[in-house]
Amino acid sequence: MARLRIEAVSKRFGRTEAVRGVSLDIADGEFMVLLGPSGCGKSTLLRMVAGLEEPSEGRIALDDTDITHTGPQQRNLAMVFQSYALYPHLTVSRNIGFPLRARRSPRERTAARVAEVAAILGLTELLDRKPAALSGGQRQRVALARAMVRDPGAFLMDEPLSNLDAKLRSTTRAELVALHQRLGATFLYVTHDQVEAMTMADRIALLDRGRVEQVGTPAELYDRPRSTFVAGFLGSPPMNLIPATVIARDGGLRAVAAGIDVELPFPVSEFDQDVQIVAGMRPERLRPEPDAPDIRGRVTRVENLGGDELIHFTAGAHTLCARIRRPAGVAAGDHIGLRIAPADIHLFHPDSGLRLAWRSTRPDGAAAAVVAGSGTTR
Ligand SMILES: Nc1ncnc2c1ncn2[C@@H]1O[C@H](COP(=O)(O)OP(=O)(O)O)[C@@H](O)[C@H]1O
Ligand SMILES: [Mg+2]
């Protein structure tokens, strides 16, 4: 069992607030990914869970034990670093067995456990080699094996795939997911790579400047981003975010900006009209519509991705991107017409950046646009 609870944890380095009041409850057996841009505090948070940094404030618990001030060796957690940190002069076998020898585990028990873990990770044939004679992917597996050998309650990983080339990264991603399923252990995994987060996580905690911006399943963050920060971080290319005005026309609500006049999925009643919002539209949700387009623009650049094309175009002063099956049949300089389904439009507050959701739960039955999760601020 290893449920990890991080409660209102902050970390300051001098004047730098690396982590600011982060709370996360990670279930036993969960694969939780800490995602965010470089410098947002992911490593610092992970290192506090590992016991390598002491929180300035807050508390960390493993199951029912407060481990905030427990030494790293006493935490029953295993950390895998980006650099692997293998001992170059030791064989794979001795690298893997190192944590057990350090604890003076009996020799036969160490050998049996090393063999067991090596078999799980496909390292049996490599046990007598030195790290220098291994590929990047193999070294990464040795580092994992060394972390597994003590049978820790939870695995902490800091960008473990970032030294691998693209192809190996994708196979190792799949291996890690399979390993997580087989071990049933808790994983806390740091990355700045949204693809890793989307493909591996049970839940993602997206961090921005030391704070948790949103926690949820990959689908929740992608489909209902709680702010423009989340909307812009997940998705490649990122969501188009266009300042627009809400107006009522023909019995419906529309978001309007230069070149853009799209229907919104909200009833007209009681929505403040002429309010400024930010309309979010994912590139892959824009569809060609030559006859009656909601969005009109001028193509500036077409990128061929093989299966799809990225059509970059300007509408008014804004540059947008549409991802369309190849061949879209347009070139730079062409006029383009597009549409988007109302349900695919996200609305955000222009100042706070927070998602606007529709809620028709007022006692009088009237609807009102509200800030999702109101009461919380960025
Ligand atoms: N030991 C340290 N001393 C001073 N500042 C640090 C230290 N470690 C991290 N920081 C700062 O804390 C912030 C968060 O860093 P880090 O946790 O490494 O971010 P990430 O892993 O998300 O890239 C950064 O501004 C970084 O410069
Ligand atoms: Mg880091």
CSV table of C-alpha atoms and ligand atoms in Angstrom, one decimal:
chain,number,residue,atom,x,y,z
A,1,MET,CA,0.0,0.0,0.0
A,2,ALA,CA,1.3,3.5,-0.8
A,3,ARG,CA,-1.1,6.4,-0.8
A,4,LEU,CA,0.8,9.6,-1.1
A,5,ARG,CA,-0.6,12.8,0.4
A,6,ILE,CA,1.0,16.2,-0.3
A,7,GLU,CA,-0.7,18.8,1.9
A,8,ALA,CA,-0.2,22.6,1.3
A,9,VAL,CA,3.5,22.1,0.5
A,10,SER,CA,5.6,25.1,-0.3
A,11,LYS,CA,9.3,25.5,-1.0
A,12,ARG,CA,11.3,28.7,-1.1
A,13,PHE,CA,15.0,29.0,-2.2
A,14,GLY,CA,15.9,32.5,-0.9
A,15,ARG,CA,13.4,34.7,-2.8
A,16,THR,CA,12.4,32.1,-5.3
A,17,GLU,CA,9.1,30.4,-4.5
A,18,ALA,CA,9.7,27.2,-6.4
A,19,VAL,CA,6.5,25.4,-5.0
A,20,ARG,CA,3.5,27.3,-3.7
A,21,GLY,CA,0.9,25.6,-1.6
A,22,VAL,CA,0.6,22.4,-3.5
A,23,SER,CA,-1.9,19.7,-2.3
A,24,LEU,CA,-2.2,16.4,-4.1
A,25,ASP,CA,-3.7,13.1,-3.0
A,26,ILE,CA,-2.3,10.2,-5.0
A,27,ALA,CA,-4.1,6.9,-4.6
A,28,ASP,CA,-2.4,3.6,-4.0
A,29,GLY,CA,-1.4,2.2,-7.4
A,30,GLU,CA,-2.1,5.4,-9.3
A,31,PHE,CA,0.1,6.7,-12.1
A,32,MET,CA,0.2,10.5,-11.4
A,33,VAL,CA,2.2,12.7,-13.7
A,34,LEU,CA,3.5,16.1,-12.7
A,35,LEU,CA,3.5,18.2,-15.9
A,36,GLY,CA,4.5,21.7,-16.6
A,37,PRO,CA,6.9,24.0,-18.3
A,38,SER,CA,10.6,24.1,-17.3
A,39,GLY,CA,11.1,25.8,-14.0
A,40,CYS,CA,7.5,25.4,-12.7
A,41,GLY,CA,8.7,23.4,-9.7
A,42,LYS,CA,8.1,19.8,-10.7
A,43,SER,CA,11.5,18.5,-9.7
A,44,THR,CA,11.5,20.4,-6.4
A,45,LEU,CA,8.1,18.9,-5.5
A,46,LEU,CA,9.3,15.4,-6.4
A,47,ARG,CA,12.5,15.9,-4.4
A,48,MET,CA,10.5,16.9,-1.4
A,49,VAL,CA,8.5,13.7,-1.7
A,50,ALA,CA,11.7,11.8,-2.0
A,51,GLY,CA,13.2,13.5,1.1
A,52,LEU,CA,16.0,15.2,-0.9
A,53,GLU,CA,14.6,18.7,-0.1
A,54,GLU,CA,12.8,19.8,3.0
A,55,PRO,CA,9.5,21.7,2.5
A,56,SER,CA,9.4,25.3,3.8
A,57,GLU,CA,5.7,24.6,4.7
A,58,GLY,CA,3.2,21.8,4.6
A,59,ARG,CA,3.2,18.1,5.1
A,60,ILE,CA,3.8,14.9,3.2
A,61,ALA,CA,2.3,11.5,4.2
A,62,LEU,CA,2.8,8.0,2.9
A,63,ASP,CA,-0.2,6.0,3.9
A,64,ASP,CA,-0.9,7.1,7.5
A,65,THR,CA,2.7,8.0,8.3
A,66,ASP,CA,3.9,11.6,8.2
A,67,ILE,CA,7.2,11.5,6.3
A,68,THR,CA,7.8,15.2,6.0
A,69,HIS,CA,11.0,15.1,8.1
A,70,THR,CA,11.9,11.4,7.5
A,71,GLY,CA,15.3,10.8,5.8
A,72,PRO,CA,15.2,9.6,2.1
A,73,GLN,CA,16.5,6.1,3.1
A,74,GLN,CA,13.6,5.6,5.5
A,75,ARG,CA,10.8,6.4,3.1
A,76,ASN,CA,10.3,3.2,1.2
A,77,LEU,CA,10.3,5.2,-2.0
A,78,ALA,CA,12.5,4.7,-5.1
A,79,MET,CA,13.7,7.5,-7.2
A,80,VAL,CA,14.7,7.2,-10.9
A,81,PHE,CA,16.6,10.2,-12.3
A,82,GLN,CA,17.0,11.5,-15.8
A,83,SER,CA,20.7,10.8,-15.7
A,84,TYR,CA,20.2,7.2,-14.4
A,85,ALA,CA,23.2,7.7,-12.1
A,86,LEU,CA,24.5,4.2,-12.6
A,87,TYR,CA,27.9,3.2,-11.1
A,88,PRO,CA,30.2,3.0,-14.2
A,89,HIS,CA,32.7,0.6,-12.6
A,90,LEU,CA,30.0,-1.9,-11.5
A,91,THR,CA,28.3,-4.5,-13.6
A,92,VAL,CA,24.6,-4.3,-14.3
A,93,SER,CA,24.1,-7.1,-11.8
A,94,ARG,CA,25.9,-5.2,-9.1
A,95,ASN,CA,24.3,-1.9,-10.0
A,96,ILE,CA,20.9,-3.5,-9.6
A,97,GLY,CA,21.8,-5.2,-6.3
A,98,PHE,CA,23.4,-2.1,-4.8
A,99,PRO,CA,20.5,-0.9,-2.7
A,100,LEU,CA,20.2,-4.4,-1.2
A,101,ARG,CA,23.9,-4.8,-0.5
A,102,ALA,CA,23.9,-1.3,1.1
A,103,ARG,CA,21.2,-2.7,3.5
A,104,ARG,CA,23.3,-5.8,4.2
A,105,SER,CA,20.7,-8.1,2.7
A,106,PRO,CA,21.9,-11.8,2.6
A,107,ARG,CA,23.9,-12.6,-0.5
A,108,GLU,CA,21.6,-15.4,-1.8
A,109,ARG,CA,18.5,-13.2,-1.3
A,110,THR,CA,20.2,-10.3,-3.2
A,111,ALA,CA,21.1,-12.6,-6.1
A,112,ALA,CA,17.6,-14.1,-6.3
A,113,ARG,CA,16.0,-10.6,-6.2
A,114,VAL,CA,18.4,-9.2,-8.9
A,115,ALA,CA,17.6,-12.2,-11.1
A,116,GLU,CA,13.8,-11.7,-10.6
A,117,VAL,CA,13.9,-8.0,-11.4
A,118,ALA,CA,16.3,-8.4,-14.3
A,119,ALA,CA,13.9,-11.0,-15.8
A,120,ILE,CA,10.9,-8.6,-15.5
A,121,LEU,CA,12.8,-5.9,-17.3
A,122,GLY,CA,14.5,-8.1,-19.9
A,123,LEU,CA,18.0,-7.5,-18.6
A,124,THR,CA,19.0,-11.1,-17.9
A,125,GLU,CA,21.4,-11.3,-20.8
A,126,LEU,CA,23.1,-8.1,-19.8
A,127,LEU,CA,23.8,-8.7,-16.1
A,128,ASP,CA,27.6,-9.0,-16.6
A,129,ARG,CA,28.1,-5.9,-18.7
A,130,LYS,CA,29.2,-2.5,-17.5
A,131,PRO,CA,27.0,0.6,-18.1
A,132,ALA,CA,29.3,1.9,-20.8
A,133,ALA,CA,28.4,-1.2,-23.0
A,134,LEU,CA,24.7,-0.5,-22.8
A,135,SER,CA,22.3,1.6,-25.0
A,136,GLY,CA,20.4,4.5,-23.5
A,137,GLY,CA,17.3,2.5,-23.2
A,138,GLN,CA,19.1,-0.4,-21.5
A,139,ARG,CA,20.7,2.0,-19.0
A,140,GLN,CA,17.3,3.4,-18.3
A,141,ARG,CA,16.0,-0.1,-17.6
A,142,VAL,CA,18.9,-0.8,-15.3
A,143,ALA,CA,18.1,2.4,-13.3
A,144,LEU,CA,14.5,1.2,-13.1
A,145,ALA,CA,15.6,-2.3,-12.0
A,146,ARG,CA,17.7,-0.8,-9.3
A,147,ALA,CA,14.7,1.2,-8.1
A,148,MET,CA,12.5,-1.9,-8.1
A,149,VAL,CA,14.9,-4.2,-6.3
A,150,ARG,CA,13.8,-3.0,-2.9
A,151,ASP,CA,10.1,-3.4,-3.7
A,152,PRO,CA,9.3,0.2,-2.8
A,153,GLY,CA,5.8,1.4,-2.1
A,154,ALA,CA,6.1,4.1,-4.7
A,155,PHE,CA,8.3,5.1,-7.7
A,156,LEU,CA,9.4,8.7,-8.1
A,157,MET,CA,10.7,9.5,-11.6
A,158,ASP,CA,12.1,12.7,-12.9
A,159,GLU,CA,12.1,12.9,-16.7
A,160,PRO,CA,13.4,9.4,-17.0
A,161,LEU,CA,12.9,9.3,-20.8
A,162,SER,CA,14.4,12.6,-21.8
A,163,ASN,CA,17.8,11.2,-22.7
A,164,LEU,CA,16.3,8.7,-25.2
A,165,ASP,CA,15.7,9.3,-28.9
A,166,ALA,CA,12.2,9.7,-30.1
A,167,LYS,CA,11.6,6.1,-31.2
A,168,LEU,CA,13.0,4.6,-28.0
A,169,ARG,CA,11.0,7.1,-26.0
A,170,SER,CA,7.7,5.8,-27.4
A,171,THR,CA,8.5,2.1,-26.9
A,172,THR,CA,9.8,2.8,-23.4
A,173,ARG,CA,6.6,4.8,-22.6
A,174,ALA,CA,4.6,1.7,-23.5
A,175,GLU,CA,7.0,-0.5,-21.4
A,176,LEU,CA,6.6,1.8,-18.4
A,177,VAL,CA,2.8,1.7,-18.6
A,178,ALA,CA,2.9,-2.1,-18.8
A,179,LEU,CA,5.3,-2.2,-15.9
A,180,HIS,CA,3.1,0.0,-13.8
A,181,GLN,CA,0.2,-2.3,-14.5
A,182,ARG,CA,2.2,-5.4,-13.6
A,183,LEU,CA,3.6,-3.9,-10.3
A,184,GLY,CA,0.4,-2.2,-9.2
A,185,ALA,CA,2.7,0.3,-7.5
A,186,THR,CA,2.2,4.1,-7.1
A,187,PHE,CA,4.0,6.1,-9.7
A,188,LEU,CA,4.8,9.8,-9.4
A,189,TYR,CA,6.3,10.9,-12.7
A,190,VAL,CA,7.7,14.2,-13.7
A,191,THR,CA,7.8,15.4,-17.3
A,192,HIS,CA,7.5,18.6,-19.4
A,193,ASP,CA,6.3,16.4,-22.3
A,194,GLN,CA,2.6,16.5,-22.8
A,195,VAL,CA,2.6,13.4,-24.9
A,196,GLU,CA,4.2,11.4,-22.1
A,197,ALA,CA,1.6,12.8,-19.7
A,198,MET,CA,-1.4,12.2,-22.0
A,199,THR,CA,-0.3,8.6,-22.9
A,200,MET,CA,0.8,7.4,-19.5
A,201,ALA,CA,-1.0,9.1,-16.7
A,202,ASP,CA,-4.1,8.0,-14.8
A,203,ARG,CA,-4.2,11.6,-13.7
A,204,ILE,CA,-2.1,14.7,-14.6
A,205,ALA,CA,-1.3,17.5,-12.2
A,206,LEU,CA,-0.4,20.5,-14.4
A,207,LEU,CA,1.8,23.0,-12.6
A,208,ASP,CA,2.3,26.6,-13.4
A,209,ARG,CA,4.8,28.8,-11.5
A,210,GLY,CA,4.9,26.5,-8.5
A,211,ARG,CA,1.1,26.1,-8.3
A,212,VAL,CA,-1.2,23.3,-9.4
A,213,GLU,CA,-3.3,24.7,-12.2
A,214,GLN,CA,-5.5,21.6,-12.8
A,215,VAL,CA,-5.6,18.0,-11.7
A,216,GLY,CA,-7.6,15.4,-13.6
A,217,THR,CA,-7.5,12.6,-16.1
A,218,PRO,CA,-5.8,13.4,-19.4
A,219,ALA,CA,-9.3,13.5,-21.1
A,220,GLU,CA,-10.6,16.0,-18.4
A,221,LEU,CA,-7.7,18.3,-18.9
A,222,TYR,CA,-7.9,18.1,-22.7
A,223,ASP,CA,-11.7,18.4,-23.0
A,224,ARG,CA,-12.4,20.8,-20.2
A,225,PRO,CA,-9.3,22.8,-19.5
A,226,ARG,CA,-10.0,25.1,-16.5
A,227,SER,CA,-7.9,28.0,-17.8
A,228,THR,CA,-6.2,29.3,-20.9
A,229,PHE,CA,-3.0,28.1,-19.5
A,230,VAL,CA,-4.1,24.5,-19.5
A,231,ALA,CA,-5.8,24.9,-22.9
A,232,GLY,CA,-2.6,26.3,-24.4
A,233,PHE,CA,-0.3,23.8,-22.8
A,234,LEU,CA,-2.0,20.5,-23.8
A,235,GLY,CA,-2.5,19.9,-27.5
A,236,SER,CA,-0.1,20.1,-30.4
A,237,PRO,CA,-0.5,22.6,-32.1
A,238,PRO,CA,-2.1,24.3,-29.1
A,239,MET,CA,-5.7,25.5,-28.9
A,240,ASN,CA,-6.5,28.7,-30.8
A,241,LEU,CA,-7.3,31.4,-28.2
A,242,ILE,CA,-9.1,34.4,-29.7
A,243,PRO,CA,-10.5,37.4,-27.9
A,244,ALA,CA,-14.2,37.8,-29.0
A,245,THR,CA,-17.5,39.4,-28.1
A,246,VAL,CA,-20.6,37.5,-27.2
A,247,ILE,CA,-23.7,38.7,-29.1
A,248,ALA,CA,-27.3,37.5,-29.5
A,249,ARG,CA,-28.6,36.9,-33.0
A,250,ASP,CA,-31.4,34.8,-34.5
A,251,GLY,CA,-32.4,33.5,-31.1
A,252,GLY,CA,-28.9,32.2,-30.4
A,253,LEU,CA,-25.6,33.4,-28.9
A,254,ARG,CA,-22.5,33.9,-31.0
A,255,ALA,CA,-18.9,34.7,-30.4
A,256,VAL,CA,-17.8,37.4,-32.8
A,257,ALA,CA,-14.3,38.7,-33.8
A,258,ALA,CA,-12.7,39.9,-37.0
A,259,GLY,CA,-13.3,37.0,-39.5
A,260,ILE,CA,-15.0,34.9,-36.9
A,261,ASP,CA,-18.7,34.5,-36.2
A,262,VAL,CA,-19.4,31.2,-34.4
A,263,GLU,CA,-22.5,29.8,-32.7
A,264,LEU,CA,-22.2,29.1,-29.0
A,265,PRO,CA,-23.8,26.1,-27.3
A,266,PHE,CA,-25.5,28.3,-24.6
A,267,PRO,CA,-29.1,29.5,-24.4
A,268,VAL,CA,-29.6,33.3,-24.8
A,269,SER,CA,-31.5,33.8,-21.6
A,270,GLU,CA,-29.7,36.1,-19.2
A,271,PHE,CA,-26.3,35.8,-20.7
A,272,ASP,CA,-24.7,39.3,-20.6
A,273,GLN,CA,-24.4,40.4,-24.2
A,274,ASP,CA,-21.5,42.4,-25.6
A,275,VAL,CA,-19.2,40.8,-23.0
A,276,GLN,CA,-15.7,40.1,-23.9
A,277,ILE,CA,-14.5,36.5,-23.7
A,278,VAL,CA,-11.7,34.4,-25.1
A,279,ALA,CA,-12.9,31.8,-27.5
A,280,GLY,CA,-10.9,28.5,-27.6
A,281,MET,CA,-10.9,26.3,-30.7
A,282,ARG,CA,-8.7,23.3,-31.1
A,283,PRO,CA,-7.0,23.1,-34.5
A,284,GLU,CA,-8.3,19.6,-35.1
A,285,ARG,CA,-11.9,20.7,-34.5
A,286,LEU,CA,-11.9,23.2,-37.4
A,287,ARG,CA,-13.4,21.8,-40.6
A,288,PRO,CA,-13.3,23.2,-44.1
A,289,GLU,CA,-16.6,24.9,-45.1
A,290,PRO,CA,-16.4,26.6,-48.4
A,291,ASP,CA,-20.1,27.6,-48.6
A,292,ALA,CA,-21.2,29.1,-45.3
A,293,PRO,CA,-18.1,29.4,-43.2
A,294,ASP,CA,-18.1,30.7,-39.6
A,295,ILE,CA,-14.5,31.5,-39.8
A,296,ARG,CA,-12.8,33.2,-42.8
A,297,GLY,CA,-9.1,33.8,-43.1
A,298,ARG,CA,-6.1,34.1,-45.4
A,299,VAL,CA,-3.7,31.2,-45.5
A,300,THR,CA,-0.1,32.1,-44.5
A,301,ARG,CA,1.6,28.7,-44.4
A,302,VAL,CA,0.8,25.1,-44.9
A,303,GLU,CA,2.7,22.4,-43.1
A,304,ASN,CA,2.6,18.8,-44.3
A,305,LEU,CA,2.5,16.3,-41.4
A,306,GLY,CA,2.0,13.3,-43.7
A,307,GLY,CA,-1.6,12.3,-42.7
A,308,ASP,CA,-2.7,15.8,-41.9
A,309,GLU,CA,-1.8,19.3,-42.9
A,310,LEU,CA,-1.5,22.3,-40.5
A,311,ILE,CA,-3.1,25.3,-42.2
A,312,HIS,CA,-1.9,28.5,-40.6
A,313,PHE,CA,-4.1,31.5,-41.4
A,314,THR,CA,-4.9,35.0,-40.3
A,315,ALA,CA,-8.4,36.2,-39.3
A,316,GLY,CA,-8.3,39.9,-38.5
A,317,ALA,CA,-5.2,40.5,-36.4
A,318,HIS,CA,-5.0,36.9,-35.2
A,319,THR,CA,-3.1,33.9,-36.4
A,320,LEU,CA,-4.9,30.6,-36.1
A,321,CYS,CA,-4.1,27.0,-37.0
A,322,ALA,CA,-6.4,24.3,-38.4
A,323,ARG,CA,-5.4,20.6,-38.6
A,324,ILE,CA,-7.0,19.1,-41.6
A,325,ARG,CA,-6.7,15.8,-43.4
A,326,ARG,CA,-4.3,16.0,-46.3
A,327,PRO,CA,-4.7,17.2,-49.0
A,328,ALA,CA,-6.7,20.2,-47.8
A,329,GLY,CA,-6.2,21.8,-51.3
A,330,VAL,CA,-5.1,25.3,-50.1
A,331,ALA,CA,-1.8,27.2,-50.4
A,332,ALA,CA,-0.3,30.3,-48.9
A,333,GLY,CA,-2.3,33.4,-50.0
A,334,ASP,CA,-5.6,31.5,-50.5
A,335,HIS,CA,-8.8,32.5,-48.8
A,336,ILE,CA,-10.1,29.8,-46.5
A,337,GLY,CA,-13.5,29.1,-44.9
A,338,LEU,CA,-14.0,26.9,-41.9
A,339,ARG,CA,-16.6,25.9,-39.4
A,340,ILE,CA,-16.6,24.5,-35.9
A,341,ALA,CA,-19.4,22.7,-33.9
A,342,PRO,CA,-20.7,24.9,-31.1
A,343,ALA,CA,-20.0,22.1,-28.6
A,344,ASP,CA,-16.3,22.3,-29.5
A,345,ILE,CA,-15.9,26.0,-28.5
A,346,HIS,CA,-14.4,26.7,-25.1
A,347,LEU,CA,-15.0,30.0,-23.4
A,348,PHE,CA,-12.6,31.7,-21.0
A,349,HIS,CA,-12.6,34.9,-18.9
A,350,PRO,CA,-10.5,37.5,-20.7
A,351,ASP,CA,-8.8,38.7,-17.4
A,352,SER,CA,-8.5,35.7,-15.2
A,353,GLY,CA,-8.2,33.2,-18.1
A,354,LEU,CA,-10.6,30.9,-16.2
A,355,ARG,CA,-13.0,28.7,-18.1
A,356,LEU,CA,-16.6,30.0,-18.3
A,357,ALA,CA,-19.1,27.2,-17.9
A,358,TRP,CA,-22.8,27.2,-18.4
A,359,ARG,CA,-24.8,26.5,-15.3
A,360,SER,CA,-28.6,26.5,-15.2
A,361,THR,CA,-29.0,25.6,-11.6
A,362,ARG,CA,-30.1,28.9,-10.2
A,363,PRO,CA,-33.3,28.6,-8.0
A,364,ASP,CA,-35.3,30.6,-10.5
A,365,GLY,CA,-34.3,28.3,-13.3
A,366,ALA,CA,-32.5,31.1,-15.1
A,367,ALA,CA,-29.1,30.4,-16.5
A,368,ALA,CA,-25.9,32.3,-15.9
A,369,ALA,CA,-22.4,32.1,-17.2
A,370,VAL,CA,-20.1,31.3,-14.4
A,371,VAL,CA,-16.4,30.8,-13.9
A,372,ALA,CA,-15.8,27.1,-13.6
A,373,GLY,CA,-14.7,26.3,-10.0
A,374,SER,CA,-15.5,29.8,-8.9
A,375,GLY,CA,-14.0,30.6,-5.6
A,376,THR,CA,-10.6,29.6,-6.8
A,377,THR,CA,-8.2,31.9,-8.5
A,378,ARG,CA,-5.0,31.4,-10.3
B,1,LIG,N1,18.6,24.3,-5.2
B,1,LIG,C1,18.0,25.4,-5.7
B,1,LIG,N2,18.4,26.6,-5.3
B,1,LIG,C2,17.8,27.7,-5.8
B,1,LIG,N3,16.8,27.7,-6.7
B,1,LIG,C3,16.3,26.5,-7.1
B,1,LIG,C4,16.9,25.3,-6.6
B,1,LIG,N4,16.3,24.3,-7.2
B,1,LIG,C5,15.3,24.8,-8.0
B,1,LIG,N5,15.4,26.2,-7.9
B,1,LIG,C6,14.5,27.1,-8.6
B,1,LIG,O1,13.1,26.7,-8.4
B,1,LIG,C7,12.3,26.8,-9.5
B,1,LIG,C8,11.7,25.4,-9.9
B,1,LIG,O2,12.8,24.6,-10.3
B,1,LIG,P1,12.5,23.0,-10.6
B,1,LIG,O3,11.8,22.4,-9.5
B,1,LIG,O4,13.8,22.5,-11.0
B,1,LIG,O5,11.6,23.2,-11.9
B,1,LIG,P2,11.2,22.1,-13.0
B,1,LIG,O6,11.7,20.7,-12.6
B,1,LIG,O7,9.7,22.2,-13.2
B,1,LIG,O8,11.9,22.5,-14.3
B,1,LIG,C9,13.2,27.4,-10.6
B,1,LIG,O9,13.1,28.7,-10.6
B,1,LIG,C10,14.6,27.0,-10.1
B,1,LIG,O10,15.6,27.9,-10.6
B,2,MG,MG,13.1,19.4,-13.4
